[in-house]
C-alpha cells in the first residue's frame, strides 16, 4: 500500500485544463456524473452506455448512450463538432488496458498536435486495485500500462504521469492524427502488456515515467499549449517546453526500458 497522494486532486486538474485550454471541443468517455462534462461551455460530447446519473447536463452537452467502441465505429465525430478536431479529452470508460488504448486510438484520429488527452486512474495504490476484475473497494484496472506502451511504441508523443489524488492522471499531447502505428502494433502491444504486472510497473515507473507533481510549471505548459493552438503549433517549441520546463524525458529510451 502506498502513501495516499496529497494536493490538487484530479478534478482540480481537470478544472485547470478547462480554464487554460478553453477547449472548443471536449470529449469525455465514461460519464459517471455531470461534474466533469459540465466544465465545458463549448461543444462537449459524452459517451457512456446506459448513463444512470442524477443531475442535469448543461445544454451544450451531447450525450451518446453507447459504448465508446460502438460510437466510434458508427459515427464520424466531426458531424457533432462542426468539423472541428478535439482539443481536450478525458478517457475514463472501461478500465482495461485494451479498451483504453482503443479509446486513445479513436480519439487521436480526431486530434491536432496540441490536443491534450487525459487518462484517469493510471496510478493504482495497491496491486488489488490494478487487477483486471472490478473490485468493490476501489478499482483502477490495468490502464497503468498505457503510459509504458505509448513510451515504447509512440516515442513521438508527449506522455506525462501526474500524481494527482486519488489515483493519478496520464496526460498525452503532441498527437498525430494520421499515425497508424498503434493500429498496426495493437496485438503486439496487448501481448507485451499482458506480461507486465503491478510490481514491474512500479520498477519501470521510476525509470521511464516517474510521476511528477501538478505544479505551476505545468500550468505554464498548458498556457503554451493554448497559444500553440492558435499559432500553427510549433512542435519544436512544444518539445523545448516539455524538456526544459517540465524536466521530463521526451520520448522513450529503449536501452533503459530494456533493462
Ligand atoms: C468507473 S466509471 C468512471 C469513474 C471515475 N473514474 C470516477 O472516479 O468517478 C466508468 C464509466 O464508464 C462507463 N462505461 C462503461 N462501459 C463503457 C464503454 N464500453 N464505453 C464507454 N463508457 C463506458 C460507465 O457507464 C461509467 O460511467
Short mmCIF file of C-alpha atoms and ligand atoms in Angstrom, two decimals:
data_model
loop_
_atom_site.label_atom_id
_atom_site.label_comp_id
_atom_site.label_asym_id
_atom_site.label_seq_id
_atom_site.Cartn_x
_atom_site.Cartn_y
_atom_site.Cartn_z
CA UNK A 1 0.00 0.00 0.00
CA UNK A 2 1.40 3.36 -0.95
CA UNK A 3 1.09 6.65 0.93
CA UNK A 4 -2.11 8.41 -0.19
CA UNK A 5 -1.35 11.22 -2.67
CA UNK A 6 -1.62 14.82 -1.49
CA UNK A 7 -2.51 18.10 -3.18
CA UNK A 8 -4.77 19.15 -6.03
CA UNK A 9 -6.96 16.20 -6.99
CA UNK A 10 -7.87 15.09 -10.48
CA UNK A 11 -11.00 17.26 -10.52
CA UNK A 12 -8.82 20.29 -9.74
CA UNK A 13 -6.52 19.26 -12.55
CA UNK A 14 -9.46 19.00 -14.98
CA UNK A 15 -10.69 22.44 -13.89
CA UNK A 16 -7.23 23.84 -14.62
CA UNK A 17 -7.17 22.14 -18.01
CA UNK A 18 -10.56 23.58 -18.95
CA UNK A 19 -9.53 27.02 -17.70
CA UNK A 20 -6.20 27.07 -19.53
CA UNK A 21 -7.07 25.26 -22.75
CA UNK A 22 -10.70 26.50 -23.00
CA UNK A 23 -11.46 23.59 -25.36
CA UNK A 24 -13.74 24.35 -28.28
CA UNK A 25 -14.33 20.58 -28.46
CA UNK A 26 -14.24 18.38 -25.34
CA UNK A 27 -14.87 14.62 -25.38
CA UNK A 28 -15.46 12.51 -22.27
CA UNK A 29 -15.58 8.71 -22.43
CA UNK A 30 -17.20 7.24 -19.31
CA UNK A 31 -19.57 9.89 -17.96
CA UNK A 32 -20.50 8.93 -14.43
CA UNK A 33 -21.89 12.28 -13.33
CA UNK A 34 -22.36 15.74 -14.87
CA UNK A 35 -19.46 17.18 -12.83
CA UNK A 36 -16.68 16.91 -15.36
CA UNK A 37 -18.51 17.31 -18.63
CA UNK A 38 -20.32 20.42 -17.39
CA UNK A 39 -16.92 22.12 -17.03
CA UNK A 40 -17.01 22.70 -20.78
CA UNK A 41 -19.03 25.59 -22.17
CA UNK A 42 -18.45 24.81 -25.85
CA UNK A 43 -19.01 21.57 -27.79
CA UNK A 44 -19.00 18.76 -25.21
CA UNK A 45 -19.52 15.16 -26.21
CA UNK A 46 -20.15 12.48 -23.57
CA UNK A 47 -20.13 8.76 -24.31
CA UNK A 48 -21.31 6.08 -21.85
CA UNK A 49 -23.72 3.16 -22.18
CA UNK A 50 -26.88 3.46 -20.08
CA UNK A 51 -25.86 6.57 -18.14
CA UNK A 52 -27.66 6.44 -14.80
CA UNK A 53 -26.55 9.59 -13.04
CA UNK A 54 -28.82 12.14 -11.47
CA UNK A 55 -28.21 15.82 -12.07
CA UNK A 56 -28.57 17.97 -15.15
CA UNK A 57 -26.22 18.13 -18.08
CA UNK A 58 -25.61 21.61 -19.49
CA UNK A 59 -27.42 22.42 -22.74
CA UNK A 60 -24.21 22.31 -24.77
CA UNK A 61 -23.57 18.65 -23.81
CA UNK A 62 -24.34 15.98 -26.41
CA UNK A 63 -24.67 12.63 -24.61
CA UNK A 64 -24.36 9.33 -26.50
CA UNK A 65 -25.83 6.26 -24.81
CA UNK A 66 -23.50 3.60 -26.22
CA UNK A 67 -20.09 2.05 -25.70
CA UNK A 68 -17.15 4.10 -26.93
CA UNK A 69 -16.22 1.29 -29.35
CA UNK A 70 -19.70 1.40 -30.93
CA UNK A 71 -19.74 5.17 -31.02
CA UNK A 72 -16.51 5.44 -32.98
CA UNK A 73 -17.40 2.52 -35.23
CA UNK A 74 -20.74 4.03 -36.25
CA UNK A 75 -20.07 7.74 -36.18
CA UNK A 76 -17.86 10.37 -37.66
CA UNK A 77 -17.23 12.58 -34.62
CA UNK A 78 -16.79 15.64 -36.85
CA UNK A 79 -20.54 15.54 -37.57
CA UNK A 80 -21.14 16.65 -33.99
CA UNK A 81 -18.33 19.19 -33.74
CA UNK A 82 -18.99 21.33 -36.85
CA UNK A 83 -15.89 19.74 -38.33
CA UNK A 84 -13.53 20.79 -35.53
CA UNK A 85 -11.00 18.37 -34.03
CA UNK A 86 -10.87 17.55 -30.33
CA UNK A 87 -8.97 19.98 -28.07
CA UNK A 88 -9.30 18.09 -24.78
CA UNK A 89 -10.45 14.55 -23.98
CA UNK A 90 -10.91 12.53 -20.80
CA UNK A 91 -10.78 8.74 -21.15
CA UNK A 92 -12.43 7.10 -18.15
CA UNK A 93 -14.61 4.33 -19.58
CA UNK A 94 -13.83 0.62 -19.26
CA UNK A 95 -10.72 0.39 -17.10
CA UNK A 96 -8.99 -2.29 -19.10
CA UNK A 97 -5.76 -1.73 -21.00
CA UNK A 98 -7.02 -2.74 -24.45
CA UNK A 99 -10.27 -0.74 -24.21
CA UNK A 100 -8.47 2.39 -23.10
CA UNK A 101 -5.79 2.03 -25.76
CA UNK A 102 -8.55 1.66 -28.36
CA UNK A 103 -10.26 4.77 -26.96
CA UNK A 104 -6.98 6.66 -27.30
CA UNK A 105 -6.53 5.49 -30.89
CA UNK A 106 -10.08 6.58 -31.77
CA UNK A 107 -9.63 9.98 -30.15
CA UNK A 108 -6.24 10.57 -31.77
CA UNK A 109 -7.86 10.23 -35.22
CA UNK A 110 -9.78 13.43 -34.43
CA UNK A 111 -6.91 15.30 -32.81
CA UNK A 112 -4.48 18.09 -33.68
CA UNK A 113 -0.90 18.24 -32.34
CA UNK A 114 -1.80 20.35 -29.30
CA UNK A 115 -4.79 18.24 -28.28
CA UNK A 116 -4.47 17.08 -24.68
CA UNK A 117 -5.77 13.61 -23.79
CA UNK A 118 -6.19 12.66 -20.13
CA UNK A 119 -6.42 9.07 -18.96
CA UNK A 120 -7.72 8.62 -15.43
CA UNK A 121 -6.64 6.02 -12.86
CA UNK A 122 -3.11 5.25 -14.05
CA UNK A 123 -1.54 5.07 -10.56
CA UNK A 124 -3.19 2.24 -8.63
CA UNK A 125 -2.36 2.36 -4.92
CA UNK A 126 -2.42 -1.39 -4.43
CA UNK A 127 -1.96 -4.50 -6.55
CA UNK A 128 -5.60 -5.35 -5.85
CA UNK A 129 -6.84 -2.08 -7.39
CA UNK A 130 -4.85 -2.88 -10.52
CA UNK A 131 -6.44 -6.26 -11.14
CA UNK A 132 -8.38 -6.78 -14.35
CA UNK A 133 -11.52 -7.80 -12.47
CA UNK A 134 -13.59 -4.95 -10.94
CA UNK A 135 -13.04 -4.60 -7.19
CA UNK A 136 -15.73 -3.31 -4.80
CA UNK A 137 -13.37 -1.13 -2.74
CA UNK A 138 -11.65 0.97 -5.43
CA UNK A 139 -10.63 -0.22 -8.89
CA UNK A 140 -8.30 1.30 -11.44
CA UNK A 141 -7.90 -1.81 -13.59
CA UNK A 142 -4.73 -2.15 -15.62
CA UNK A 143 -4.78 1.14 -17.55
CA UNK A 144 -1.44 1.94 -15.86
CA UNK A 145 0.14 0.02 -18.75
CA UNK A 146 -0.87 2.65 -21.31
CA UNK A 147 1.96 5.02 -20.35
CA UNK A 148 4.55 2.28 -20.74
CA UNK A 149 3.10 1.14 -24.07
CA UNK A 150 2.97 4.66 -25.51
CA UNK A 151 6.54 5.40 -24.45
CA UNK A 152 7.61 2.24 -26.20
CA UNK A 153 5.52 2.30 -29.37
CA UNK A 154 4.95 6.03 -29.84
CA UNK A 155 8.10 7.84 -28.68
CA UNK A 156 6.90 10.88 -30.63
CA UNK A 157 4.10 11.51 -28.12
CA UNK A 158 4.45 13.74 -25.07
CA UNK A 159 3.47 11.46 -22.19
CA UNK A 160 3.50 12.52 -18.56
CA UNK A 161 2.05 10.90 -15.44
CA UNK A 162 0.73 13.36 -12.86
CA UNK A 163 0.39 12.12 -9.32
CA UNK A 164 -2.94 13.82 -8.60
CA UNK A 165 -5.12 12.09 -5.98
CA UNK A 166 -6.67 9.69 -5.74
CA UNK A 167 -5.09 7.55 -8.49
CA UNK A 168 -3.18 9.75 -10.89
CA UNK A 169 -3.75 11.02 -14.40
CA UNK A 170 -1.84 10.41 -17.61
CA UNK A 171 -1.54 13.36 -19.97
CA UNK A 172 -0.72 12.92 -23.63
CA UNK A 173 -0.05 15.61 -26.20
CA UNK A 174 1.85 16.20 -29.47
CA UNK A 175 -0.72 13.95 -31.14
CA UNK A 176 -0.56 12.87 -34.76
CA UNK A 177 -3.97 12.09 -36.29
CA UNK A 178 -2.77 10.18 -39.39
CA UNK A 179 -0.35 7.98 -37.41
CA UNK A 180 -1.32 4.27 -37.69
CA UNK A 181 1.50 2.75 -35.62
CA UNK A 182 -0.75 1.78 -32.71
CA UNK A 183 -3.28 0.22 -35.08
CA UNK A 184 -0.56 -1.83 -36.76
CA UNK A 185 1.06 -2.86 -33.45
CA UNK A 186 -2.17 -3.35 -31.47
CA UNK A 187 -1.94 -7.14 -30.97
CA UNK A 188 1.77 -6.97 -30.15
CA UNK A 189 1.21 -4.14 -27.66
CA UNK A 190 -1.57 -6.06 -25.89
CA UNK A 191 0.62 -9.17 -25.72
CA UNK A 192 3.52 -7.16 -24.24
CA UNK A 193 1.20 -5.57 -21.72
CA UNK A 194 -0.11 -8.96 -20.61
CA UNK A 195 3.42 -9.71 -19.35
CA UNK A 196 3.63 -6.59 -17.16
CA UNK A 197 2.32 -6.81 -13.62
CA UNK A 198 1.84 -4.20 -10.94
CA UNK A 199 5.28 -4.78 -9.37
CA UNK A 200 7.02 -4.36 -12.71
CA UNK A 201 5.04 -1.22 -13.37
CA UNK A 202 6.50 0.21 -10.16
CA UNK A 203 10.07 -0.60 -11.04
CA UNK A 204 9.67 0.80 -14.56
CA UNK A 205 7.90 3.87 -13.29
CA UNK A 206 10.96 5.26 -11.54
CA UNK A 207 12.99 4.71 -14.71
CA UNK A 208 10.85 5.83 -17.59
CA UNK A 209 7.70 7.52 -16.40
CA UNK A 210 8.29 8.89 -12.96
CA UNK A 211 5.11 10.67 -11.83
CA UNK A 212 5.53 14.42 -11.44
CA UNK A 213 3.66 16.90 -9.26
CA UNK A 214 0.92 19.04 -10.62
CA UNK A 215 2.53 22.44 -10.29
CA UNK A 216 2.73 25.97 -11.62
CA UNK A 217 5.26 24.69 -14.16
CA UNK A 218 2.54 22.52 -15.55
CA UNK A 219 0.10 25.42 -15.77
CA UNK A 220 2.75 27.29 -17.79
CA UNK A 221 2.94 24.32 -20.09
CA UNK A 222 -0.83 24.40 -20.58
CA UNK A 223 -0.70 28.10 -21.40
CA UNK A 224 1.87 27.33 -24.04
CA UNK A 225 -0.33 24.58 -25.46
CA UNK A 226 -3.15 27.08 -25.68
CA UNK A 227 -1.04 29.58 -27.60
CA UNK A 228 0.23 26.79 -29.84
CA UNK A 229 -3.39 26.05 -30.68
CA UNK A 230 -3.75 29.37 -32.41
CA UNK A 231 -0.24 29.53 -33.80
CA UNK A 232 0.02 26.62 -36.15
CA UNK A 233 1.61 24.57 -33.36
CA UNK A 234 5.30 24.91 -33.48
CA UNK A 235 6.28 21.41 -32.39
CA UNK A 236 9.93 22.23 -31.80
CA UNK A 237 8.84 24.81 -29.31
CA UNK A 238 6.50 22.35 -27.69
CA UNK A 239 9.33 19.84 -27.32
CA UNK A 240 11.57 22.54 -25.82
CA UNK A 241 8.94 23.47 -23.26
CA UNK A 242 8.45 19.87 -22.31
CA UNK A 243 12.18 19.23 -21.96
CA UNK A 244 13.22 22.33 -20.09
CA UNK A 245 10.18 23.37 -18.07
CA UNK A 246 8.73 20.02 -17.20
CA UNK A 247 12.10 18.29 -16.94
CA UNK A 248 10.63 15.04 -18.18
CA UNK A 249 12.17 12.79 -20.70
CA UNK A 250 10.75 13.35 -24.16
CA UNK A 251 10.36 10.10 -25.96
CA UNK A 252 11.35 6.67 -24.95
CA UNK A 253 14.77 5.39 -24.06
CA UNK A 254 14.79 1.83 -25.37
CA UNK A 255 18.00 0.93 -23.56
CA UNK A 256 16.64 1.97 -20.19
CA UNK A 257 13.36 0.18 -20.76
CA UNK A 258 15.00 -2.98 -21.96
CA UNK A 259 16.94 -3.39 -18.73
C1 LIG B 1 -15.59 3.79 -13.45
S1 LIG B 1 -16.62 4.95 -14.14
C2 LIG B 1 -15.61 6.29 -14.03
C3 LIG B 1 -15.46 6.66 -12.59
C4 LIG B 1 -14.44 7.72 -12.35
N1 LIG B 1 -13.13 7.14 -12.50
C5 LIG B 1 -14.57 8.34 -11.01
O1 LIG B 1 -13.65 8.23 -10.23
O2 LIG B 1 -15.59 8.96 -10.73
C6 LIG B 1 -16.68 4.32 -15.71
C7 LIG B 1 -17.73 4.91 -16.58
O3 LIG B 1 -17.56 4.31 -17.87
C8 LIG B 1 -18.81 4.00 -18.41
N2 LIG B 1 -18.63 2.88 -19.32
C9 LIG B 1 -18.77 1.56 -19.06
N3 LIG B 1 -18.51 0.82 -20.17
C10 LIG B 1 -18.21 1.73 -21.16
C11 LIG B 1 -17.86 1.62 -22.53
N4 LIG B 1 -17.76 0.43 -23.11
N5 LIG B 1 -17.64 2.76 -23.22
C12 LIG B 1 -17.73 3.96 -22.63
N6 LIG B 1 -18.04 4.13 -21.34
C13 LIG B 1 -18.27 3.03 -20.60
C14 LIG B 1 -19.69 3.69 -17.22
O4 LIG B 1 -21.04 3.96 -17.56
C15 LIG B 1 -19.16 4.67 -16.17
O5 LIG B 1 -19.84 5.87 -16.27
#
